[in-house]
Tab-separated table of C-alpha atoms in Angstrom:
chain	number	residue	atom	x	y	z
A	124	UNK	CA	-83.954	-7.788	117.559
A	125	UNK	CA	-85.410	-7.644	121.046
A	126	UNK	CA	-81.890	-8.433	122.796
A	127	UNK	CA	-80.567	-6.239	124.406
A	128	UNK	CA	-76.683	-5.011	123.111
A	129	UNK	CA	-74.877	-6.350	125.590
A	130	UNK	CA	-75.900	-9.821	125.094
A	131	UNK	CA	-74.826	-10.293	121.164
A	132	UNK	CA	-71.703	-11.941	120.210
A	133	UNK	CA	-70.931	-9.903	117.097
A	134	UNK	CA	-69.808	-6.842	119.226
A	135	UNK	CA	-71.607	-4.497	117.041
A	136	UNK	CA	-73.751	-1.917	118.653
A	137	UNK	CA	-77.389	-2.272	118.699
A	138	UNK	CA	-80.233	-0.104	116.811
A	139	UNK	CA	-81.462	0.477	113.150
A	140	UNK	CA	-79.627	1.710	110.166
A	141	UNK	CA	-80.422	5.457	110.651
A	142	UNK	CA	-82.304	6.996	107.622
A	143	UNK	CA	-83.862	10.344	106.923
A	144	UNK	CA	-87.383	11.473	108.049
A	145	UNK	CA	-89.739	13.710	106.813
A	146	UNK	CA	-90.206	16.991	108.299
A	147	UNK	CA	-92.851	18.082	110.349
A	148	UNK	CA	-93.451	21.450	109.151
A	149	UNK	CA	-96.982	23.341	109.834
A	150	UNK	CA	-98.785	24.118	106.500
A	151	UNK	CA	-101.348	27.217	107.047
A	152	UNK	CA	-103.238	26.150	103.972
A	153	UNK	CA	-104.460	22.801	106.052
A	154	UNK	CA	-102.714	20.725	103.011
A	155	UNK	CA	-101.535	17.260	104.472
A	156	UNK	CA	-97.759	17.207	105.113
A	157	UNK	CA	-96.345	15.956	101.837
A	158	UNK	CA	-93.717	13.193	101.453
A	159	UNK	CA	-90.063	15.040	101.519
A	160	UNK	CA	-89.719	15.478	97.490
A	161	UNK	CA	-86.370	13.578	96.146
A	162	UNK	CA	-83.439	15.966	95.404
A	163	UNK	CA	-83.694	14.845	91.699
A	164	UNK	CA	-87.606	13.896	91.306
A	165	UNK	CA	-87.393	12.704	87.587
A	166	UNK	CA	-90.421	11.133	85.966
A	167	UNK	CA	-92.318	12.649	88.493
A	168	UNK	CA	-95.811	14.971	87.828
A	169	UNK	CA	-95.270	18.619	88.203
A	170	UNK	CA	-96.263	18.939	91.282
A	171	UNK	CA	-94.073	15.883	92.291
A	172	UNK	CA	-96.671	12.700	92.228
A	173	UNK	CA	-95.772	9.620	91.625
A	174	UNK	CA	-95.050	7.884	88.032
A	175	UNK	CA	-94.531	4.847	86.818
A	176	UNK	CA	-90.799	6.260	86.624
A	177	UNK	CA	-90.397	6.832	90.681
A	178	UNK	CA	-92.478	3.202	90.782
A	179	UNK	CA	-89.546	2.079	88.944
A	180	UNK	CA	-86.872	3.755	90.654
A	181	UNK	CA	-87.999	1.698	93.890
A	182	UNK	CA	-86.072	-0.848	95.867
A	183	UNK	CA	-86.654	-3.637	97.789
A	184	UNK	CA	-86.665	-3.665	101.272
A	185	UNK	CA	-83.282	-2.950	103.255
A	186	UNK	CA	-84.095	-1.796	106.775
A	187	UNK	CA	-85.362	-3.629	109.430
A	188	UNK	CA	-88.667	-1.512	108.868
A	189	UNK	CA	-89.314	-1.976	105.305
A	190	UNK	CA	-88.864	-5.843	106.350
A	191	UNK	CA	-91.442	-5.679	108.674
A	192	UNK	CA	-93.738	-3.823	106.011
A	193	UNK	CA	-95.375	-6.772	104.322
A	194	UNK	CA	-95.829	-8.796	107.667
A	195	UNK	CA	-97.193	-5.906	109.186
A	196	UNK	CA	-100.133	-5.526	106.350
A	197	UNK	CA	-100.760	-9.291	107.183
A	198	UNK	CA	-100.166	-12.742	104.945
A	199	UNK	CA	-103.948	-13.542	105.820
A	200	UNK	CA	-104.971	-10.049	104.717
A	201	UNK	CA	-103.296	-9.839	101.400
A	202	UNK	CA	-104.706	-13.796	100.499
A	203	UNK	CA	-108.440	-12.251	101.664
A	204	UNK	CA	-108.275	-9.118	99.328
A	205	UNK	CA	-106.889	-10.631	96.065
A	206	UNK	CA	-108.587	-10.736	92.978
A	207	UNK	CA	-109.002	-14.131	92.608
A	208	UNK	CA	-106.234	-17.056	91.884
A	209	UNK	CA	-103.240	-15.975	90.795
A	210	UNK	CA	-103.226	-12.413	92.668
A	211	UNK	CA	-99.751	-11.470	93.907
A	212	UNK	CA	-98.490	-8.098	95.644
A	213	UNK	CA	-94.939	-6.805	95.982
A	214	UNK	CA	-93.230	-3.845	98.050
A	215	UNK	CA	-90.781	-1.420	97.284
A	216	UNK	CA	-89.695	1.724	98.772
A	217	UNK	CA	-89.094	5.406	97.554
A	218	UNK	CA	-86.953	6.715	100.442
A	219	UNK	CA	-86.517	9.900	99.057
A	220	UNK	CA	-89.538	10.888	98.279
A	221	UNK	CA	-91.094	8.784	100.943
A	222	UNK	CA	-93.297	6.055	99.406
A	223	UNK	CA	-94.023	3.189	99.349
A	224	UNK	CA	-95.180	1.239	96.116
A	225	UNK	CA	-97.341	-1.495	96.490
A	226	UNK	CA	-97.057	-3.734	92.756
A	227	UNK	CA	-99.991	-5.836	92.434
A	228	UNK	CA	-99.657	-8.847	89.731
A	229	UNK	CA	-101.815	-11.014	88.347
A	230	UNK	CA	-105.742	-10.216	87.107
A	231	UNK	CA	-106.524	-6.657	87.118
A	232	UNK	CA	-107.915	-5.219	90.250
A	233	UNK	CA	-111.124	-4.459	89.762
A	234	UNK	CA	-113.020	-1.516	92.058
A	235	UNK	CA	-114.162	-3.333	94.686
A	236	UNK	CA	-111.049	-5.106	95.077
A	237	UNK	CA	-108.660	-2.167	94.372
A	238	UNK	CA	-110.473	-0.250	97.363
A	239	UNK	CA	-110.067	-3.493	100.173
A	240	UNK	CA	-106.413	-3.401	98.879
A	241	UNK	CA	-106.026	0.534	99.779
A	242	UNK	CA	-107.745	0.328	103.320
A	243	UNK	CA	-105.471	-2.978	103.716
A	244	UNK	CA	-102.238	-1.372	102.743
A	245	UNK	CA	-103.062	1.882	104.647
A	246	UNK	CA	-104.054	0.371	108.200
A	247	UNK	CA	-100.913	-2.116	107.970
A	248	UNK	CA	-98.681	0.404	107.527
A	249	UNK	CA	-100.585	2.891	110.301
A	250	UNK	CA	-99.714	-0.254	112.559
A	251	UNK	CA	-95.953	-0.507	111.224
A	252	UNK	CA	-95.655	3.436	111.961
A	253	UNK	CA	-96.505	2.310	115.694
A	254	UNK	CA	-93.730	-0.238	116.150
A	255	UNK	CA	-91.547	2.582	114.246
A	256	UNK	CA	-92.080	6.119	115.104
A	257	UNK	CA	-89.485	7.403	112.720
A	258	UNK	CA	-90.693	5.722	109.958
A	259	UNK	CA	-89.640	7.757	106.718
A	260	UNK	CA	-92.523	7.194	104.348
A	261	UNK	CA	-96.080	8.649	104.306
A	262	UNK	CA	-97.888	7.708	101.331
A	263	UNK	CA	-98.637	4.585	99.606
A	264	UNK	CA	-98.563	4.313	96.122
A	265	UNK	CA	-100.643	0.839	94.160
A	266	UNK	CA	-99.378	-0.246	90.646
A	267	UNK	CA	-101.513	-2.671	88.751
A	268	UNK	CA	-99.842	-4.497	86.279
A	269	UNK	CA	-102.454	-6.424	85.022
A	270	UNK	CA	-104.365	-3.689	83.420
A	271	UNK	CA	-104.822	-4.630	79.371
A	272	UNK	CA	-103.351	-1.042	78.539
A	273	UNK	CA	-100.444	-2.086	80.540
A	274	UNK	CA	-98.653	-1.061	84.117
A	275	UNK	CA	-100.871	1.870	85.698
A	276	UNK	CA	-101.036	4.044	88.953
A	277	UNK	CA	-104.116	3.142	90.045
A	278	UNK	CA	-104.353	4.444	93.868
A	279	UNK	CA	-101.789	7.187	96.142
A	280	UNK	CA	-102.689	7.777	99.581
A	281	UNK	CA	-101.191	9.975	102.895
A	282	UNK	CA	-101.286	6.885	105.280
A	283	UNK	CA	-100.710	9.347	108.112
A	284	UNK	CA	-103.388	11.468	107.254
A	285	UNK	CA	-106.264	9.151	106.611
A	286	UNK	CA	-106.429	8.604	110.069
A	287	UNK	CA	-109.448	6.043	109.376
A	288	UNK	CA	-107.852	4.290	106.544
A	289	UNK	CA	-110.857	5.410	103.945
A	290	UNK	CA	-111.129	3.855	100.969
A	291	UNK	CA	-114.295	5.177	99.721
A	292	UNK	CA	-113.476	8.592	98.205
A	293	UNK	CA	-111.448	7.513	94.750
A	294	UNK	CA	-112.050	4.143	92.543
A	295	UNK	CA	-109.237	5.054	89.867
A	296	UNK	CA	-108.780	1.960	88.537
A	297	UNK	CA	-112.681	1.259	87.267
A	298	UNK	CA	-113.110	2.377	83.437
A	299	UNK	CA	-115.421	4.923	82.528
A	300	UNK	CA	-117.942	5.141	80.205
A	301	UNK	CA	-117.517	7.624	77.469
A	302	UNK	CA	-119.663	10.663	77.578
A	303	UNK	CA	-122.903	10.837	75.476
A	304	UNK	CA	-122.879	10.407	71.724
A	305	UNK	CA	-119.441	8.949	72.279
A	306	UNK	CA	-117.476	11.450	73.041
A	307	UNK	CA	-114.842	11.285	75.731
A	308	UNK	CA	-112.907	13.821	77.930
A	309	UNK	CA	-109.991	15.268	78.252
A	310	UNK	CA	-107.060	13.434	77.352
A	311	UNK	CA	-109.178	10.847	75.178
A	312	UNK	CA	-109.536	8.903	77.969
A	313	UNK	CA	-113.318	9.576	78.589
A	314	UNK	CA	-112.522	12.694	80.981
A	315	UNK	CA	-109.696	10.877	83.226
A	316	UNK	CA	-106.322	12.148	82.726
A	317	UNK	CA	-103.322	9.776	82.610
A	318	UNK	CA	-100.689	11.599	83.704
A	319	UNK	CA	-101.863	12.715	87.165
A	320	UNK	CA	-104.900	11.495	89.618
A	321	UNK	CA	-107.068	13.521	91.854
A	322	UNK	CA	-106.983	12.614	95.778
A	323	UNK	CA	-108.988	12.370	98.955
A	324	UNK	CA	-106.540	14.688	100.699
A	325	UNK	CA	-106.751	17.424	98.111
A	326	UNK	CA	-111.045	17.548	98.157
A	327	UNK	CA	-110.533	17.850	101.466
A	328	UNK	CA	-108.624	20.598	101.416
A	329	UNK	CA	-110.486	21.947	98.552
A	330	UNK	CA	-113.802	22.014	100.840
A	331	UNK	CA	-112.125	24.274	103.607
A	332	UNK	CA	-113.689	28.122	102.772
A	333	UNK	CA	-110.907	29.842	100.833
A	334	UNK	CA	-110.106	33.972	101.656
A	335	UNK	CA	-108.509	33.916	98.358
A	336	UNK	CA	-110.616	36.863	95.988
A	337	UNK	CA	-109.610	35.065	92.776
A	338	UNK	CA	-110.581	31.662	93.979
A	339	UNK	CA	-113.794	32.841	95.239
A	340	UNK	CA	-114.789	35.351	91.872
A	341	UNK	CA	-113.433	31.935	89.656
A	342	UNK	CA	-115.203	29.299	91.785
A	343	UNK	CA	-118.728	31.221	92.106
A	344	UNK	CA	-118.573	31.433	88.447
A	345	UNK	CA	-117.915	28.025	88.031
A	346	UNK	CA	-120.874	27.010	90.314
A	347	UNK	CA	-122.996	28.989	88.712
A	348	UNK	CA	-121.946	28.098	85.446
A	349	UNK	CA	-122.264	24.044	86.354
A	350	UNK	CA	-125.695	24.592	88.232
A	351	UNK	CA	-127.475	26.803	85.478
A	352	UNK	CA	-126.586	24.241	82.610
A	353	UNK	CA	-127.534	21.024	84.280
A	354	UNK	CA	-130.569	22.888	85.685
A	355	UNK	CA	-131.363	24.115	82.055
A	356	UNK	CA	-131.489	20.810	80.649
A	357	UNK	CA	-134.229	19.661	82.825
A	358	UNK	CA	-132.260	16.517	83.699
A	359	UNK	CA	-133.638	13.630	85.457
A	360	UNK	CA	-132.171	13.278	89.342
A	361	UNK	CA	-133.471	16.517	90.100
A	362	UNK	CA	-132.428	20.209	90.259
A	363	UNK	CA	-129.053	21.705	91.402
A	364	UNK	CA	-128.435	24.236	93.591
A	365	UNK	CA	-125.384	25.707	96.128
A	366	UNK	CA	-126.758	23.858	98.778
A	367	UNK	CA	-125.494	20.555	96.747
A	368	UNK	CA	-122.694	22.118	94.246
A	369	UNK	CA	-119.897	23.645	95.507
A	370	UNK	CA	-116.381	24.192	94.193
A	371	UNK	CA	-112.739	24.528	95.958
A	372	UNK	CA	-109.128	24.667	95.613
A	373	UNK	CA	-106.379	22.319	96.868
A	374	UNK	CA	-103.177	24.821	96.706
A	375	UNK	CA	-100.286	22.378	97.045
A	376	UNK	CA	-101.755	20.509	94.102
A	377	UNK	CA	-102.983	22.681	92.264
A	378	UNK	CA	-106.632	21.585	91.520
A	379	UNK	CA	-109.784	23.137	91.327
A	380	UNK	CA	-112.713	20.944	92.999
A	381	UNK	CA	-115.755	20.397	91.716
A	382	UNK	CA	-118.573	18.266	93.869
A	383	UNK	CA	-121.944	17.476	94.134
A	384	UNK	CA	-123.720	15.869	97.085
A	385	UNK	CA	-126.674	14.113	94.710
A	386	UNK	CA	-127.151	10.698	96.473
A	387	UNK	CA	-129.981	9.722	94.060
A	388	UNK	CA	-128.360	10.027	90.576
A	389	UNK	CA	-127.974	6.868	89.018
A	390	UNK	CA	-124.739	6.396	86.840
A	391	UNK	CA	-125.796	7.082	84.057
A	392	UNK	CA	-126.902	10.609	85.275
A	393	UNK	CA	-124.053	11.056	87.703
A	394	UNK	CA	-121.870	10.281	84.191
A	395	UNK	CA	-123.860	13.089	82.333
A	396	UNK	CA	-123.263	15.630	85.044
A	397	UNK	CA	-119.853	15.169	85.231
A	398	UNK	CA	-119.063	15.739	81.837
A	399	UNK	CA	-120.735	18.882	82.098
A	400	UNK	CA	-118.777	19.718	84.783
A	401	UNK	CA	-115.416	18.769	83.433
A	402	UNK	CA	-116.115	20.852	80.181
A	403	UNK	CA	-117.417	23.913	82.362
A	404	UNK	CA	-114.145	23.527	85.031
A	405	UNK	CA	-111.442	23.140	81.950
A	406	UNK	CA	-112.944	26.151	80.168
A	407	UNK	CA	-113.237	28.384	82.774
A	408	UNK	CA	-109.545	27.556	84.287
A	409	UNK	CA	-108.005	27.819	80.395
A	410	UNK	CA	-109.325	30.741	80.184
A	411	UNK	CA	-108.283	32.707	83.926
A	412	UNK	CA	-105.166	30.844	82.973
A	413	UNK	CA	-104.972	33.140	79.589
A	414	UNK	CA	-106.064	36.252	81.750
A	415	UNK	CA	-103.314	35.998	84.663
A	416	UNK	CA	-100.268	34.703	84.273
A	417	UNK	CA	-99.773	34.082	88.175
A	418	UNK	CA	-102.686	32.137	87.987
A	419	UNK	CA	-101.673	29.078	89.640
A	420	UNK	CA	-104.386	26.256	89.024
A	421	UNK	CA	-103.949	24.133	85.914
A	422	UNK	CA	-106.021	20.696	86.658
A	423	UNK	CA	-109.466	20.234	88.017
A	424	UNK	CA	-111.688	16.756	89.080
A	425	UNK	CA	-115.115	16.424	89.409
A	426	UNK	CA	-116.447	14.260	92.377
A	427	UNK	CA	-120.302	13.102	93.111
A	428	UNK	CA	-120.883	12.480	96.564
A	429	UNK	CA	-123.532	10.469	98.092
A	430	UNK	CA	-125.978	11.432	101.622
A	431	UNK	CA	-122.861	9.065	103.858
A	432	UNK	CA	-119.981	11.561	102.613
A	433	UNK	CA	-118.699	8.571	100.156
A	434	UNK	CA	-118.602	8.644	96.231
A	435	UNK	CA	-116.193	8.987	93.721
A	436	UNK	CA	-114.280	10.991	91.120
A	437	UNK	CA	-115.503	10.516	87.839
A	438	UNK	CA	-113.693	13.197	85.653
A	439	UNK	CA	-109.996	15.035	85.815
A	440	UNK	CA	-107.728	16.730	83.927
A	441	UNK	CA	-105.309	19.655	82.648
A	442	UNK	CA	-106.796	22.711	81.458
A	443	UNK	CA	-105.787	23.621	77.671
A	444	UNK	CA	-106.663	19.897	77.264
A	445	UNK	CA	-110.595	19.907	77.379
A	446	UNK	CA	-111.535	17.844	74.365
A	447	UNK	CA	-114.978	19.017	72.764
């Protein structure tokens, strides 16, 4: 490939296949630039995410880019971050919608593990971007197949974005406990939907001060809502107040926020609050839901941060679906 044209035999002219990029449109709302959507995105979430459809509607690699993918994330690297014996990854690639799927096989990926794999995948293809400027995917997508409930999105990131290849903001693979007295969350799935997954980008974007009226009238009522039950209960960890509860909205995804900066909890507290939480965000957006019909948030996540700006969601899902 480094030749120069004039000195191959095969008298074909030198360069890549060409292939479509994403455009580099400005946002106003600060929302990460979003992979181009396919022209006929089925299986996909409603606001276009990836599903184990689009992982199936993948191909292997054809360009000389999406060659140099799994090279470019590293032999040594992917050998250092398996699960154990028996570990095996695979790429495929979503031009259309501009992802790339990332298939792990063999033992399930466990938290610790699934996060190493993320910041892997996510500065290896940072470095293939380099070598390719007009690379046309932006987010990484990681399949586990050897979860016992079967194939399962377990990670999507904006590669481009992250600029320092974080992998401390969502563990989406790890299993929850169900909520006190048994109960679980939305979706029976102790409070973490299956159809859709909360991400890094969108708190972000959630945490920038909205001018919106309605977001601000339905996220103060939230807050207060959220702070004046947990600080009712007399719970252990400490009280809540604004200065470590806030709420937000990520636009393009259509999530409302929900975060608290508690570094002490322990998990079984950080567990309890966040059931609160999720109850208190699914009521309150089913019902401004029922009151506006241009309402346009329908899922929220709940995420506890610790003092270092790390933690984790614990709790997401669709409002109309908030269990009991």
């Amino acid at each position: 490939l480094a030749l120069p044209a004039a000195s191959r035999d095969d008298g074909r002219a030198a360069g890549a296949p060409a292939v479509a990029t994403p455009g580099n449109a400005s946002r106003t709302t600060g929302t990460p630039a979003a992979p181009v959507p396919s022209a006929d995105p089925k299986g996909a979430t409603p606001d276009g995410g990836p599903t184990l459809t689009t992982w199936r509607q993948a191909r292997a690699a054809l360009t000389p880019a999406e060659h140099d993918a799994h090279p470019s994330i590293g032999t040594g690297a992917w050998l250092d971050t398996g699960d154990g014996p028996g570990q095996d990854f695979a790429l495929t690639f979503h031009q259309p919608r501009g992802e790339v799927y990332v298939t792990a096989t063999g033992p399930a990926l466990d938290g610790g593990s699934l996060r190493e794999v993320a910041r892997t995948v996510c500065l290896g293809l940072r470095h293939l971007r380099g070598a390719y400027p007009d690379l046309p995917y932006g987010t990484f997508v990681i399949v586990d197949t050897g979860r016992a409930a079967g194939p399962g999105i377990v990670w999507s990131d904006d590669f481009r974005t992250n600029t320092t290849c974080s992998a401390s903001l969502t563990d989406r693979a790890a299993e929850r406990p169900a909520g006190p007295s048994g109960t679980t969350g939305p979706s029976g799935s102790a409070g973490q939907a299956a159809d859709w997954y909360p991400a890094a980008g969108g708190l972000a974007v959630a945490k920038i001060p909205s001018s919106d009226a309605d977001e601000i009238r339905v996220a103060d009522r939230t807050a207060r809502a959220v702070i004046d039950e947990w600080n009712a209960g007399g719970k252990p960890g400490g009280r809540l107040g604004h200065e470590n509860l806030a709420v937000g909205f990520d636009p393009a995804g259509r999530v409302m926020y929900v975060w608290a900066v508690k570094p002490l909890w322990d998990r079984t507290t950080r567990e309890e609050w966040a059931l609160k939480a999720a109850r208190r965000a699914c009521a309150d957006l089913t019902s401004e839901s029922a009151r506006s019909a241009g309402w346009p948030y329908t899922r929220y996540a709940v995420f506890a941060e610790d003092a270092s700006g790390g933690g984790e969601f614990l709790r997401w899902g669709t409002a109309g679906s908030c269990g009991d």
